[in-house]
Amino acid sequence: MRCRICDSSTRQAFTHKVLDKYDCTYYFCANCGGLQTEDPHWLDEAYASPVTSADTGLVFRNNYLARLTSAVLLVLFDRRGRFLDVAGGYGIFTRLMRDVGFDYYWTDKHCPNLTARGFEADMHPGGGRYTAVTAFEVMEHLADPIAFVAELLENTGTDTIIFTTELFAGEPPAPEAWWYYTFATGQHITFYQRPTLELIGKRFGMHFYSSGILHIWTRQKINPIALRILTWLPVASALYLLPRVVLGSRTWADHESLMRKGAG
């Protein structure tokens, strides 16, 4: 099997059942360090429910990432820019970011927008440029990460992608040793190491930065020490109210705008 990230030859790492019914082979690429499943023919079944019932950390994760992202955008990027959350789920993150003052929008191909209605993005070339795009818990779901990044850059005109995914180092973890495989859901199909993400970034002329679970591809140069400080939760939490002061919350303004448009 050829690697879907760098097109090198891969070797079989292990076989394990996904969705408790399909035997699936996982392939490891020694060139880029990526690990991927065989052709994921089960995805329609896996996404019968886009958010699995086992995702009990959904609300916590959105609150946590809103704090980290708010601090990063406030200090390291153009805080008055336009932002987009791709694969934004029910819209919780987009709503949280608008509530503290950022001009944030939502898109998701699989999930209904429940809490950020009225702020859906136009995901076609020419739909407007975004200062930064967030893609949380997305990369591990992709059969073709390169095509995803290419399309995202083309459609959003962004220079910055902020994302999360759990990384491994060295040889692929044993099936019983890493919870992130999530075999039972069948939704995680591609896994990365730091060199894998650096390679993807270089392919698109972007620097790669990482702090904990938060990773950034950007054409800007940012201070990695500042990134580590800003993504330390006590610092990010302390800064979380600052955008409300600097930018002004959009909560009430959004309400008035949607009421004028006759939103239900």
Coordinates of C-alpha atoms in Angstrom, one line a residue, residues 131-222:
T131 CA -7.2 35.0 8.9
A132 CA -7.1 31.6 10.5
V133 CA -9.0 28.3 10.3
T134 CA -9.4 25.9 13.2
A135 CA -9.8 22.2 12.6
F136 CA -10.2 20.4 15.9
E137 CA -10.2 16.6 16.0
V138 CA -10.4 16.5 12.2
M139 CA -7.0 15.2 10.9
E140 CA -7.4 11.7 12.3
H141 CA -10.7 11.3 10.4
L142 CA -9.2 12.0 7.0
A143 CA -8.5 9.4 4.3
D144 CA -6.6 12.0 2.3
P145 CA -5.0 14.7 4.5
I146 CA -3.1 16.3 1.7
A147 CA -6.3 16.9 -0.4
F148 CA -8.1 18.2 2.7
V149 CA -5.4 20.8 3.4
A150 CA -5.1 21.8 -0.2
E151 CA -8.9 22.3 -0.5
L152 CA -9.0 24.2 2.8
L153 CA -6.3 26.6 1.7
E154 CA -7.9 27.2 -1.7
N155 CA -11.4 27.8 -0.4
T156 CA -10.5 30.0 2.6
G157 CA -7.5 31.9 1.4
T158 CA -6.0 31.4 4.9
D159 CA -2.3 31.4 5.9
T160 CA -2.9 29.7 9.2
I161 CA -4.5 26.4 10.2
I162 CA -4.8 25.7 14.0
F163 CA -5.7 22.1 14.7
T164 CA -5.6 19.3 17.3
T165 CA -4.7 15.6 17.0
E166 CA -3.0 13.2 19.3
L167 CA 0.6 12.3 18.2
F168 CA 2.6 9.2 18.7
A169 CA 6.4 8.8 18.4
G170 CA 8.5 6.1 16.8
E171 CA 6.8 2.8 16.0
P172 CA 3.0 2.7 16.1
P173 CA 1.6 2.0 19.6
A174 CA 0.3 -1.5 20.2
P175 CA -3.5 -1.7 19.7
E176 CA -4.2 -2.2 23.4
A177 CA -1.7 0.6 24.4
W178 CA -3.3 3.7 22.8
W179 CA -6.9 4.8 23.3
Y180 CA -6.8 7.2 20.3
Y181 CA -7.3 4.4 17.8
T182 CA -11.0 4.3 18.9
F183 CA -11.6 1.1 17.1
A184 CA -15.2 0.9 18.2
T185 CA -16.2 4.0 16.4
G186 CA -14.3 3.4 13.1
Q187 CA -13.8 7.1 12.6
H188 CA -10.1 7.5 13.3
I189 CA -8.3 6.3 10.3
T190 CA -5.0 8.4 10.0
F191 CA -2.5 9.0 12.7
Y192 CA 0.5 11.3 12.8
Q193 CA 3.9 12.0 14.4
R194 CA 5.5 15.4 14.5
P195 CA 7.7 14.7 11.4
T196 CA 4.5 13.8 9.5
L197 CA 2.9 17.2 10.3
E198 CA 6.2 19.0 9.5
L199 CA 6.3 17.4 6.1
I200 CA 2.7 18.3 5.3
G201 CA 3.4 21.9 6.4
K202 CA 6.5 22.2 4.2
R203 CA 4.5 20.9 1.2
F204 CA 2.3 23.9 1.4
G205 CA 5.0 26.4 2.4
M206 CA 4.0 26.6 6.0
H207 CA 5.9 26.5 9.3
F208 CA 4.8 24.0 11.9
Y209 CA 4.4 24.8 15.6
S210 CA 3.1 22.6 18.4
S211 CA 2.3 23.0 22.0
G212 CA 0.6 20.1 23.8
I213 CA -2.4 19.0 21.7
L214 CA -2.6 22.3 19.8
H215 CA -0.7 22.4 16.5
I216 CA -0.4 25.2 14.0
W217 CA 0.6 25.4 10.3
T218 CA 1.2 29.0 9.3
R219 CA 3.1 31.1 6.8
Q220 CA 3.8 33.5 9.6
K221 CA 6.7 33.1 12.0
I222 CA 5.6 33.0 15.6

